[in-house]
Amino acid sequence: MKCALCGHVFDENKRLEICKGCLGSGCKKIRCPNCGYEILPEPEIGSKIVKFLKRRFKSENK
Amino acid sequence: MGTETIKSWIKRFDRKPSFGEDHLELSSKIEKEKRKSKKLVLVGTPNVGKSLLFNRLTGAYVTVSNYPGTTVTSDSGSCDISGESFDIVDSPGMYSLSSITEEERISKLMLLEEEPDILLHVADAKNLERMLPLTLQLIEANLPVILVLNMMDEAEKVGLRIDHAKLEKELGIPVVPTAATTGRGVAELINKIGSYKPKTGYNIKYNEALESAINKISTLISDEYPISRRSLSLLLLQQDEDIEKLVKDKEDVDYNKIKKIVNETASKFRQPLNYLVKLRLQGEASEFVSSTSKEVEKVDIGFRESLSRVMINPLTGIPILLVILYFGLFWFVGVFGAGDLVGLVEEAFFGELINPWITDFVVNTIPYVPIQEFFVGDYGVWTLGITYAIGIILPIVTTFFLVFSILEDSGYLPRLALLIDRVFKVVGLSGRAVIPMVLALGCGTMATLVTRTLKTRRERTIATLLMALAVPCTAQLGVIFAVLALYPNALWLWALVILFNYIMVGFVASKIMPGDKPVFYMELPPLRVPRPSNVIKKTYTRLIWYIKEVIPLFILISIVLWGLMLAGILDVIIALIAPVINAIGLPVEASQTFILGFFRRDYGAAGLYDIQGALNGVQLLVAAIVVTLFMPCVAQFMIMVKERGMKLALLIAAFILVFAFTIGFVVNLILTSLGVVL
Ligand SMILES: [Zn+2]
Ligand SMILES: [Zn+2]
């Protein structure tokens, strides 16, 4: 994963880079180890909508 | 022959025991002498002109081989240099010895197995800072490396001058500038290859704990390896799986002994060891680059490049930043988002339409007053929690996230970070304060976690304080802008006071931690016109996260407040803080804002929005200042406890509370005694 702020490339599965500070459980925010910038993974609902729209768009284009 | 050996070693690696007896024989000195031709391997990241240089050296006779079981390919060929025959292999792309990708892994294994007589590290001269860490690792490994500064023509075109002679002297290895596209420097490179004599290059010192771990591991290793023991120990400390396997196979020593040293060392740091090593290498690389290369002005740098420079240069960058802040934050987020949109959603939709209806409904269906209050009372889940979250906070953060996503997508943020870094250096402040400053634009709730990226306890403490004190969150900023928009003078005073605060705290911080030059690695992506699809996606992602975080919390806080109110505790608290609130010139109704603000900053901001009608200009200014400086929310406090410990967290909180109200008190005193009306 590449940080959107500093361009640092890092392994997003490393423990430390994943936010552990949230009060709510199940937070999957990723933090860049170089600059601390917060990178938000796309929410599931979001990607579903995007996929749906893409499919719609494609079929309309045909 | 080159291809043959690669195939054979890759086959060995594909099978389970990679480093067996056969490897020992292969790596022996005798085998090396038996070779008829010398071996030359090219390493480096992709897109640095490595293949082109390879072609320049080998000519037409190239064999491309695909590794069995992988899609990774490698070229091999041969040539004669000063009467000697060389087998040349172009390795797959590699950024670092501590591998992440399959290509890197294969490249690393190649270096271990092939035992090159000469290693060419082909680097992009334009991006030397990113390239040098690998050079340093190769030197560390005691490999026979020559650094090739390729694409020198392009580097010169963008106005970069690299003193390669100085670099050669400082690194202690041959350095050759080339431009493989035109063939420039290739003859000199061939000369250097022909006359190459192995020597020891620059030696990086790590911190004490790492150095002692390196020494301990080095003494446990007794066998011969193609790379230096120092490098081997470092890779073991970074838990490189291939190296672990190699050492386990070759050494008689109990590997658990090494494992113990690795774990002990790792437990001394908050960050993973491979990150620390990487940071150190990057820091050294930056030093080398700043001492050996400089930028000269060039005529044709293009519009984007000049815009980029204008953004970073403090003289032009600050006005640009102010324009962005004025239109993006003040007008769009403050006046439009927090003013117009909130007016529409909170006042018209919730206040006049939904809330009266719900209140009626609840009051008519539930006869029991405390339960009515639970839903629609002063601290009701609906009238306070949901209304604040959706009516006030949501419109503000939506507009803010939109602006922020546009800035992020355009590539402005890293330039902003560099600009602030430069400004801070001019004023003599620590460049490290850059990070909280930039993050202040995002939601600062979790900002305390960022302090993990800082090195010492002292720095982390100061950063924690700085963030808790002077980093406002988005919703706060929006509300303050919206509320003070009617009082331009108050807005200016507010900005002045907060700025003064920043500088003061930053100055004290820089005095307490002087001399430490921060390693701030930052890559500048090209500037571009933001793409609407990206902006929408980013805004949407941030919003969803925010809603997920904020709504349950607001409901929870409402319930807590409702409980406190029922128990009569809330009145006691209000009575207790009333003298303080009065002392800074605010009416008792303002207490609620601060109580809410204690639970969550943005909640307090919403509270301020709610009572703005009851306050005059001076009172609004004082409230805005105190709310900005005021102790951050419970969530941030809890993280402070978690990260810094209870004692320090309480100390910081106490300091901030006193500090915020003192500043409010002083500002109010000065303004009222001067009879100022804002
Ligand atoms: Zn980063
Ligand atoms: Zn989190």
XYZ file of C-alpha atoms and ligand atoms in Angstrom:
742
model
C 0.000 0.000 0.000
C 1.205 3.468 -0.808
C 0.622 6.364 1.568
C -1.488 9.136 0.036
C 0.493 11.797 1.843
C 4.183 10.920 1.810
C 4.352 8.178 -0.803
C 5.869 5.669 1.599
C 5.225 2.100 0.461
C 4.441 -0.317 3.255
C 2.867 -3.631 4.071
C -0.672 -2.910 5.199
C -0.991 -6.188 7.028
C 1.636 -5.304 9.622
C 0.066 -4.974 13.048
C 1.367 -1.574 14.002
C 0.160 0.193 10.924
C -3.405 -0.732 11.651
C -5.162 1.616 14.026
C -5.572 0.168 17.466
C -6.706 3.304 19.182
C -10.346 3.491 18.274
C -12.987 3.024 20.882
C -15.230 1.078 18.603
C -14.026 -2.410 17.833
C -13.377 -3.631 14.352
C -11.745 -0.440 13.145
C -9.682 -1.204 10.087
C -8.078 2.169 9.512
C -4.529 2.028 8.302
C -1.868 4.449 9.389
C 1.303 5.167 7.448
C 4.355 4.236 9.546
C 6.402 7.038 8.012
C 4.170 10.047 8.494
C 1.159 8.809 10.419
C -1.334 9.733 7.743
C -4.615 7.908 8.030
C -5.641 5.811 5.085
C -9.232 4.643 5.088
C -10.030 1.361 3.421
C -13.103 1.562 1.247
C -16.228 0.626 3.187
C -17.917 -2.542 2.010
C -21.182 -0.847 1.164
C -19.183 1.569 -0.948
C -17.444 -1.013 -3.065
C -20.734 -2.828 -3.618
C -22.353 0.345 -4.922
C -19.361 1.091 -7.123
C -19.461 -2.432 -8.548
C -23.175 -2.148 -9.151
C -22.807 1.205 -10.911
C -19.918 -0.085 -12.986
C -21.978 -3.025 -14.139
C -24.911 -0.785 -14.953
C -22.693 1.616 -16.802
C -21.047 -1.140 -18.805
C -24.305 -2.742 -19.816
C -25.691 0.614 -20.869
C -22.660 1.237 -23.015
C -23.102 -1.998 -24.910
C 26.074 -20.297 -19.296
C 24.478 -17.468 -17.361
C 20.981 -18.655 -18.035
C 21.884 -22.181 -17.084
C 23.077 -21.215 -13.623
C 20.067 -19.040 -12.981
C 17.786 -21.856 -13.960
C 19.588 -24.250 -11.740
C 19.499 -22.000 -8.712
C 15.931 -21.069 -9.182
C 15.124 -24.755 -9.338
C 16.945 -25.202 -6.103
C 14.913 -22.471 -4.528
C 11.725 -23.954 -5.774
C 12.471 -27.134 -3.954
C 12.257 -27.183 -0.207
C 15.823 -27.258 1.153
C 17.172 -24.268 -0.676
C 20.598 -23.998 0.845
C 22.068 -27.464 1.004
C 25.506 -28.967 0.650
C 25.582 -28.294 -3.077
C 25.334 -24.595 -2.371
C 28.317 -24.802 -0.065
C 30.383 -26.311 -2.827
C 29.178 -23.798 -5.357
C 30.011 -20.884 -3.151
C 33.513 -22.067 -2.393
C 36.428 -20.027 -3.579
C 37.705 -22.836 -5.803
C 34.495 -22.896 -7.761
C 34.752 -19.187 -8.305
C 38.283 -19.473 -9.684
C 37.254 -22.330 -11.934
C 34.802 -20.073 -13.701
C 36.136 -19.072 -17.055
C 34.328 -15.765 -17.221
C 33.491 -13.222 -14.551
C 29.963 -12.570 -13.487
C 28.326 -9.166 -13.590
C 24.817 -8.610 -12.235
C 22.627 -5.567 -12.722
C 20.289 -4.628 -9.896
C 17.937 -1.701 -9.297
C 14.324 -0.649 -9.319
C 12.213 -0.962 -12.453
C 12.099 1.960 -14.905
C 15.585 3.265 -14.292
C 16.883 2.238 -17.708
C 18.435 -0.970 -16.418
C 17.482 -3.075 -19.451
C 18.687 -0.400 -21.812
C 22.038 -0.299 -20.091
C 22.106 -4.074 -20.157
C 21.598 -3.959 -23.918
C 24.376 -1.390 -24.277
C 26.757 -3.714 -22.480
C 25.770 -7.012 -24.074
C 24.808 -6.076 -27.616
C 22.492 -8.283 -29.619
C 23.007 -11.720 -28.087
C 20.521 -11.785 -25.264
C 18.704 -14.710 -23.753
C 15.422 -14.038 -22.026
C 14.444 -16.679 -19.530
C 11.252 -17.165 -17.693
C 11.683 -18.622 -14.240
C 9.931 -21.926 -13.749
C 6.747 -21.491 -11.830
C 6.923 -17.699 -11.888
C 6.177 -14.921 -14.325
C 9.433 -13.253 -13.398
C 11.830 -12.952 -16.310
C 15.485 -12.117 -16.510
C 17.869 -11.385 -19.376
C 21.353 -12.695 -19.674
C 24.153 -12.093 -22.138
C 27.882 -11.660 -22.274
C 30.641 -9.310 -23.333
C 34.387 -8.795 -23.217
C 35.839 -6.055 -21.100
C 39.591 -5.366 -21.181
C 40.381 -8.852 -22.372
C 38.176 -10.615 -19.877
C 34.921 -12.308 -20.642
C 31.879 -11.336 -18.564
C 28.557 -13.084 -18.114
C 25.976 -10.381 -17.570
C 22.660 -10.959 -15.858
C 19.880 -8.408 -15.533
C 18.029 -9.149 -12.301
C 14.323 -8.467 -11.804
C 13.414 -5.168 -10.147
C 14.434 -4.646 -6.569
C 13.948 -1.785 -4.129
C 15.563 -3.229 -1.079
C 17.437 -6.250 0.228
C 14.637 -6.902 2.691
C 12.255 -8.134 0.077
C 8.540 -7.650 -0.201
C 7.744 -8.677 -3.747
C 8.537 -11.908 -5.552
C 10.849 -10.013 -7.924
C 12.788 -8.615 -5.007
C 13.032 -11.996 -3.415
C 14.372 -13.576 -6.569
C 16.833 -10.703 -7.015
C 18.071 -11.127 -3.469
C 18.440 -14.885 -3.831
C 20.297 -14.225 -7.053
C 22.838 -12.059 -5.250
C 23.319 -14.757 -2.641
C 23.687 -17.601 -5.081
C 25.389 -16.081 -8.079
C 28.184 -14.410 -6.128
C 28.771 -11.743 -8.747
C 32.275 -10.452 -9.308
C 30.775 -7.073 -9.977
C 27.380 -5.700 -9.122
C 26.001 -2.708 -11.011
C 23.395 -0.830 -9.049
C 21.568 1.125 -11.719
C 19.835 4.137 -10.189
C 17.671 6.946 -11.487
C 19.747 10.094 -10.950
C 16.565 12.146 -10.665
C 15.407 10.162 -7.652
C 18.686 9.440 -5.983
C 17.234 9.806 -2.526
C 14.976 6.837 -3.094
C 17.687 4.811 -4.782
C 20.549 5.189 -2.320
C 19.105 3.039 0.498
C 19.645 -0.036 -1.685
C 23.186 1.096 -2.563
C 23.891 1.437 1.136
C 22.497 -2.022 1.813
C 24.643 -3.513 -0.925
C 27.730 -1.808 0.504
C 26.740 -3.044 3.940
C 26.576 -6.560 2.522
C 30.151 -6.123 1.315
C 29.125 -6.860 -2.249
C 31.339 -5.579 -5.088
C 29.042 -2.750 -6.107
C 29.420 0.050 -8.642
C 26.758 2.763 -8.507
C 25.488 3.824 -11.918
C 23.704 7.179 -11.920
C 21.607 6.605 -14.976
C 19.209 9.025 -16.691
C 21.679 11.778 -15.919
C 20.452 13.736 -18.964
C 16.932 13.858 -17.556
C 18.202 14.853 -14.148
C 20.072 17.751 -15.711
C 17.008 18.738 -17.657
C 15.079 19.274 -14.429
C 17.952 21.301 -13.066
C 19.680 18.746 -10.886
C 23.460 18.693 -10.487
C 25.092 15.712 -8.802
C 28.709 15.830 -7.711
C 29.433 12.207 -8.559
C 33.119 12.472 -7.661
C 32.202 13.602 -4.170
C 29.563 10.894 -3.900
C 32.160 8.322 -4.985
C 34.539 9.520 -2.304
C 31.907 9.568 0.436
C 30.378 6.207 -0.413
C 33.766 4.590 -0.985
C 32.641 2.807 -4.146
C 32.920 3.677 -7.855
C 30.148 5.993 -9.062
C 29.531 6.523 -12.772
C 27.041 8.978 -14.316
C 25.422 7.627 -17.465
C 22.566 8.168 -19.864
C 21.801 4.789 -21.350
C 19.456 6.283 -23.949
C 22.270 8.260 -25.571
C 25.167 6.041 -24.544
C 26.767 8.784 -22.503
C 29.094 7.515 -19.784
C 28.927 3.892 -20.953
C 32.583 3.915 -22.026
C 33.634 5.200 -18.626
C 31.480 2.544 -16.965
C 33.200 -0.171 -18.999
C 36.541 1.289 -17.909
C 35.543 1.151 -14.257
C 34.308 -2.414 -14.639
C 37.619 -3.430 -16.237
C 39.712 -1.835 -13.517
C 37.441 -2.768 -10.609
C 39.101 -3.616 -7.288
C 36.906 -4.590 -4.346
C 37.055 -2.219 -1.401
C 35.141 -1.482 1.759
C 32.619 1.275 1.420
C 30.790 3.586 3.775
C 29.618 2.012 7.005
C 26.258 2.966 8.518
C 25.938 3.089 12.287
C 22.575 2.174 13.737
C 21.352 2.921 17.218
C 23.009 1.267 20.196
C 20.484 -1.503 20.721
C 20.622 -2.498 17.060
C 24.410 -2.350 16.932
C 24.787 -4.571 19.958
C 22.250 -7.022 18.501
C 24.207 -7.038 15.222
C 27.392 -7.821 17.118
C 25.786 -10.558 19.169
C 24.298 -12.267 16.139
C 27.519 -11.892 14.151
C 29.441 -13.810 16.790
C 26.905 -16.642 16.696
C 27.399 -17.045 12.951
C 30.458 -19.009 11.980
C 29.954 -20.200 8.415
C 30.997 -18.398 5.226
C 28.328 -16.434 3.411
C 28.196 -14.494 0.176
C 27.212 -11.362 2.080
C 28.787 -9.798 5.146
C 27.862 -10.996 8.616
C 26.773 -7.513 9.484
C 24.316 -7.463 6.622
C 23.225 -10.996 7.422
C 22.571 -10.057 11.064
C 20.597 -7.012 9.988
C 18.437 -9.088 7.685
C 17.892 -11.615 10.471
C 16.849 -8.795 12.771
C 14.361 -7.744 10.131
C 13.086 -11.321 10.126
C 13.841 -11.962 6.491
C 12.492 -15.452 5.918
C 14.952 -16.468 3.218
C 17.932 -15.456 5.301
C 16.496 -17.203 8.352
C 16.217 -20.366 6.322
C 19.730 -19.988 4.954
C 21.225 -19.572 8.401
C 19.150 -22.375 9.921
C 20.380 -24.714 7.209
C 24.016 -23.755 7.396
C 24.710 -23.156 11.051
C 25.170 -25.689 13.814
C 24.220 -23.098 16.385
C 20.776 -23.342 17.916
C 18.711 -20.877 15.909
C 16.592 -20.124 18.961
C 19.564 -18.220 20.364
C 19.432 -15.864 17.420
C 15.663 -15.733 17.562
C 15.913 -14.690 21.202
C 18.220 -11.778 20.361
C 15.897 -10.704 17.567
C 12.849 -10.771 19.827
C 14.621 -9.004 22.658
C 15.774 -6.250 20.334
C 12.356 -5.919 18.726
C 10.694 -5.549 22.112
C 12.804 -2.477 22.834
C 11.103 -0.478 20.086
C 7.590 0.509 19.278
C 8.185 0.246 15.573
C 9.105 -2.950 13.766
C 12.856 -3.341 13.268
C 12.620 -3.407 9.488
C 10.959 -0.021 9.640
C 13.697 1.375 11.894
C 16.388 0.072 9.574
C 14.602 1.476 6.585
C 14.250 4.854 8.252
C 17.937 4.911 9.117
C 18.936 4.016 5.560
C 16.606 6.660 4.220
C 18.074 9.225 6.578
C 21.619 8.425 5.454
C 20.523 8.550 1.827
C 19.017 11.992 2.344
C 22.253 13.211 3.911
C 24.289 11.959 0.966
C 21.946 13.566 -1.495
C 21.902 16.909 0.247
C 25.693 16.982 0.465
C 26.347 15.963 -3.122
C 23.574 17.307 -5.272
C 21.969 20.634 -5.811
C 19.223 22.067 -7.903
C 19.957 24.863 -10.317
C 17.272 26.981 -11.901
C 16.302 25.854 -15.337
C 14.355 27.659 -17.994
C 11.925 25.036 -19.212
C 10.595 23.252 -16.176
C 7.004 23.239 -17.339
C 3.909 24.703 -15.789
C 3.231 21.926 -13.296
C 6.778 21.843 -12.016
C 6.862 25.605 -11.578
C 3.467 25.550 -9.878
C 4.783 22.843 -7.593
C 7.818 24.957 -6.680
C 5.709 28.026 -6.138
C 3.602 26.011 -3.712
C 6.629 24.871 -1.708
C 8.483 28.184 -1.611
C 7.413 29.993 1.574
C 7.237 33.419 -0.099
C 4.683 32.273 -2.656
C 3.430 29.160 -0.914
C 1.959 30.919 2.109
C -0.248 33.259 0.033
C -1.410 30.239 -1.979
C -2.190 28.410 1.255
C -4.099 31.411 2.561
C -6.159 31.554 -0.629
C -6.951 27.852 -0.307
C -7.846 28.272 3.358
C -9.988 31.294 2.630
C -12.020 29.812 -0.192
C -11.860 26.138 0.727
C -12.189 26.314 4.472
C -13.674 29.664 5.320
C -16.156 30.073 2.502
C -16.988 26.582 1.486
C -16.809 24.746 4.814
C -17.505 27.621 7.201
C -19.966 29.894 5.482
C -21.577 27.471 3.055
C -21.343 24.162 4.986
C -21.613 25.279 8.589
C -23.786 28.289 7.749
C -26.144 27.628 4.836
C -26.286 23.858 4.840
C -26.550 23.522 8.602
C -29.216 26.218 8.604
C -31.136 24.216 6.063
C -30.720 20.807 7.668
C -30.653 21.617 11.358
C -32.930 24.605 11.627
C -35.390 24.066 8.807
C -35.493 20.301 8.521
C -34.867 19.156 12.086
C -35.893 22.225 14.058
C -39.087 23.123 12.293
C -40.173 19.957 10.584
C -38.981 16.731 12.175
C -38.288 17.531 15.805
C -41.686 19.108 16.703
C -43.403 16.132 15.148
C -41.243 13.589 16.974
C -41.560 15.495 20.238
C -45.332 15.501 19.894
C -45.344 11.848 19.061
C -43.135 10.867 22.014
C -44.964 13.068 24.492
C -48.318 11.715 23.364
C -47.387 8.045 23.370
C -45.100 7.853 26.413
C -46.658 9.244 29.558
C -43.538 8.904 31.717
C -41.488 12.154 31.709
C -37.935 10.770 32.218
C -38.470 8.451 29.250
C -39.762 11.366 27.195
C -36.618 13.222 28.166
C -34.562 10.244 27.105
C -35.741 10.717 23.523
C -36.598 14.370 23.137
C -35.369 16.196 26.240
C -32.472 18.646 26.548
C -30.067 15.728 26.314
C -32.351 13.444 24.358
C -31.018 10.779 22.054
C -32.986 12.324 19.215
C -33.010 16.016 20.009
C -29.366 16.182 20.986
C -27.537 13.083 19.672
C -29.085 12.570 16.264
C -29.871 16.221 15.627
C -26.320 17.322 16.353
C -24.756 14.429 14.453
C -26.855 14.743 11.328
C -28.057 18.306 11.490
C -24.850 20.113 12.428
C -21.812 17.879 12.101
C -22.683 16.021 8.928
C -23.068 19.041 6.594
C -19.820 20.504 7.919
C -17.717 17.389 7.546
C -19.236 16.628 4.158
C -18.112 19.969 2.774
C -14.787 19.622 4.516
C -14.138 16.109 3.237
C -14.972 17.308 -0.254
C -12.340 20.051 -0.063
C -9.878 17.697 1.567
C -10.365 14.989 -1.049
C -9.829 17.530 -3.828
C -6.597 18.641 -2.166
C -5.475 15.064 -1.632
C -6.217 14.006 -5.183
C -4.469 17.032 -6.656
C -1.202 16.166 -4.912
C -1.190 19.369 -2.894
C -0.907 17.802 0.572
C 2.723 16.626 0.400
C 3.653 20.063 -0.916
C 1.806 21.630 1.978
C 3.784 19.436 4.361
C 7.058 20.528 2.744
C 5.987 24.172 2.829
C 5.186 24.025 6.525
C 8.410 22.165 7.158
C 10.346 24.984 5.483
C 8.437 27.720 7.252
C 9.016 26.058 10.596
C 12.714 25.759 9.900
C 12.911 29.462 9.069
C 11.294 30.353 12.386
C 13.599 27.888 14.135
C 10.930 25.388 15.105
C 11.231 21.667 14.912
C 10.250 20.308 11.529
C 8.527 17.431 13.221
C 5.593 19.615 14.143
C 4.696 19.382 10.454
C 2.899 16.117 10.893
C 0.293 17.242 13.416
C -0.122 20.446 11.430
C -1.027 18.612 8.263
C -3.102 16.076 10.101
C -4.914 18.935 11.795
C -6.727 19.296 8.513
C -8.171 15.849 8.978
C -10.023 14.810 12.062
C -7.650 15.210 14.948
C -9.350 12.779 17.277
C -6.885 10.016 16.740
C -3.946 12.289 16.099
C -2.270 11.237 19.317
C -1.554 7.870 17.785
C 0.622 9.594 15.235
C 3.178 10.311 17.921
C 4.239 6.695 17.592
C 6.221 7.700 14.544
C 8.421 9.930 16.698
C 11.655 8.658 18.129
C 12.049 9.646 21.741
C 9.709 9.740 24.690
C 10.305 13.456 25.061
C 9.302 14.186 21.483
C 6.223 12.040 21.771
C 5.180 13.854 24.924
C 5.560 17.269 23.354
C 3.723 16.207 20.240
C 0.900 14.805 22.356
C 0.621 18.097 24.178
C 0.778 20.127 20.988
C -1.960 18.094 19.401
C -4.219 18.086 22.423
C -3.810 21.822 22.816
C -3.712 23.352 19.408
C -5.083 20.964 16.836
C -8.741 21.776 16.300
C -10.977 19.291 14.577
C -12.879 19.898 11.379
C -16.302 20.365 12.862
C -14.879 22.823 15.361
C -13.229 24.838 12.633
C -16.386 24.824 10.552
C -18.558 25.990 13.415
C -16.073 28.645 14.458
C -15.878 29.955 10.907
C -19.633 29.958 10.568
C -20.242 31.577 13.941
C -17.552 34.215 13.553
C -18.284 34.946 9.885
C -20.572 37.755 11.027
C -17.770 39.241 13.136
C -14.726 39.533 10.841
C -12.644 41.253 13.518
C -13.366 38.464 15.981
C -12.339 35.927 13.357
C -9.009 37.669 12.821
C -8.399 37.861 16.548
C -9.259 34.210 16.944
C -6.808 33.234 14.173
C -4.153 35.426 15.754
C -4.557 33.929 19.211
C -4.466 30.362 17.901
C -1.468 31.107 15.695
C 0.301 32.703 18.639
C -0.396 29.552 20.580
C 1.016 27.305 17.918
C 4.184 29.315 17.666
C 4.600 29.538 21.411
C 4.069 25.858 22.082
C 6.155 24.963 19.054
C 8.928 27.277 20.200
C 8.999 25.784 23.669
C 8.948 22.338 22.091
C 11.911 23.202 19.880
C 13.841 24.473 22.907
C 13.170 21.296 24.826
C 14.202 19.058 21.952
C 16.914 20.920 20.082
C 19.349 19.727 17.472
C 17.551 16.623 16.415
C 17.235 16.792 12.672
C 14.117 14.903 11.753
C 14.178 12.448 8.933
C 11.217 13.399 6.913
C 10.941 11.213 3.891
C 8.434 12.510 1.426
C 7.830 11.701 -2.170
C 6.247 14.359 -4.359
C 3.655 12.927 -6.701
C 2.956 15.011 -9.814
C 0.334 17.722 -9.458
C -2.810 17.029 -11.383
C -6.333 18.238 -11.879
C -8.408 16.250 -9.369
C -10.557 13.573 -10.941
C -14.226 13.879 -9.935
C -14.645 10.115 -9.581
C -11.687 9.955 -7.191
C -12.893 12.933 -5.203
C -16.377 11.493 -4.829
C -15.042 8.104 -3.821
C -12.679 9.591 -1.241
C -15.307 11.900 0.197
C -17.781 9.067 0.400
C -15.280 6.732 2.098
C -14.391 9.346 4.698
C -18.030 10.161 5.341
C -19.017 6.561 5.897
C -16.159 6.130 8.375
C -17.089 9.301 10.131
C -20.753 8.421 10.420
C -19.920 4.957 11.666
C -17.742 6.516 14.317
C -19.769 9.530 15.312
C -23.418 8.513 15.485
C -23.093 5.674 18.028
C -20.822 7.879 20.103
C -23.214 10.824 20.074
C -26.078 8.581 21.111
C -23.963 7.131 23.888
C -22.990 10.581 25.149
C -26.622 11.705 25.118
C -27.543 8.712 27.202
C -24.734 9.410 29.683
C -25.791 13.054 29.954
C -29.412 12.053 30.335
C -28.401 9.709 33.147
C -26.346 12.425 34.829
C -29.253 14.838 34.503
C -31.701 12.344 36.027
C -29.340 11.722 38.913
C -28.989 15.450 39.447
C -25.241 15.297 38.876
C -25.337 17.488 35.791
C -26.718 20.420 37.756
C -23.915 20.011 40.273
C -21.316 20.054 37.501
C -22.879 23.123 35.896
C -22.963 24.865 39.258
C -19.320 23.962 39.794
C -18.055 25.325 36.501
C -20.409 28.304 36.460
C -17.934 30.623 38.255
C -15.252 29.735 35.704
C -17.627 30.325 32.812
C -18.664 33.650 34.326
C -15.038 34.608 34.929
C -14.309 34.434 31.216
C -17.345 36.587 30.554
C -19.753 33.951 29.288
C -23.313 33.288 30.438
C -24.044 30.091 32.340
C -25.801 28.611 29.274
C -22.362 28.244 27.723
C -21.487 25.586 30.313
C -23.297 23.036 28.250
C -20.952 23.670 25.325
C -17.921 22.860 27.422
C -19.468 19.814 29.015
C -20.385 18.522 25.564
C -16.946 19.481 24.304
C -15.361 17.390 26.980
C -17.093 14.333 25.602
C -16.228 15.101 22.033
C -14.811 18.144 20.353
C -17.237 18.250 17.497
C -20.114 17.779 19.920
C -18.996 20.859 21.788
C -18.747 22.720 18.512
C -22.328 21.797 17.752
C -23.233 23.097 21.197
C -21.534 26.386 20.415
C -23.521 26.612 17.214
C -26.687 26.075 19.196
C -26.139 28.935 21.650
C -24.551 31.476 19.300
C -27.671 33.666 19.351
C -27.269 34.286 23.060
C -23.724 35.624 22.788
C -22.241 38.916 21.599
C -19.100 39.291 19.492
C -16.587 39.327 22.330
C -18.285 36.417 24.049
C -18.314 34.409 20.835
C -14.624 35.100 20.318
C -13.752 34.044 23.856
C -15.903 30.924 23.582
C -14.311 30.046 20.229
C -10.800 30.460 21.637
C -11.479 28.400 24.734
C -13.277 25.701 22.761
C -10.338 25.453 20.348
C -7.714 25.214 23.064
C -9.896 23.316 25.488
C -9.057 19.795 26.498
C -9.868 17.451 23.650
C -12.562 14.896 23.954
C -12.681 11.825 26.148
C -11.649 9.640 23.217
C -8.416 11.538 22.712
C -7.824 11.599 26.436
C -8.216 7.852 26.614
C -5.714 7.360 23.843
C -3.367 9.689 25.671
C -3.707 7.475 28.714
C -3.099 4.424 26.607
C -0.087 5.833 24.785
C 1.535 8.030 27.423
C 0.261 6.605 30.701
C -2.284 7.914 33.180
C 0.037 10.271 35.039
C 1.249 12.152 31.995
C -2.204 12.220 30.418
C -3.690 13.778 33.544
C -0.849 16.275 33.706
C -1.346 17.334 30.106
C -5.113 17.534 30.562
C -4.754 19.657 33.679
C -2.292 21.974 31.967
C -4.565 22.419 28.955
C -7.654 23.090 31.067
C -5.887 25.798 33.031
C -4.180 27.167 29.946
C -7.339 27.343 27.799
C -9.378 29.138 30.436
C -6.500 31.443 31.333
C -6.141 32.562 27.721
C -9.917 33.012 27.526
C -9.869 34.999 30.728
C -7.027 37.239 29.568
C -8.575 37.888 26.147
C -11.922 38.713 27.740
C -10.283 40.958 30.323
C -8.314 42.914 27.742
C -11.222 43.340 25.350
C -13.817 44.295 27.962
C -11.549 46.669 29.869
C -10.707 48.380 26.588
C -14.412 48.539 25.869
C -13.999 46.742 22.538
C -17.170 45.796 20.712
C -16.727 43.236 17.965
Zn 2.907 8.485 4.839
Zn -9.199 3.217 14.504
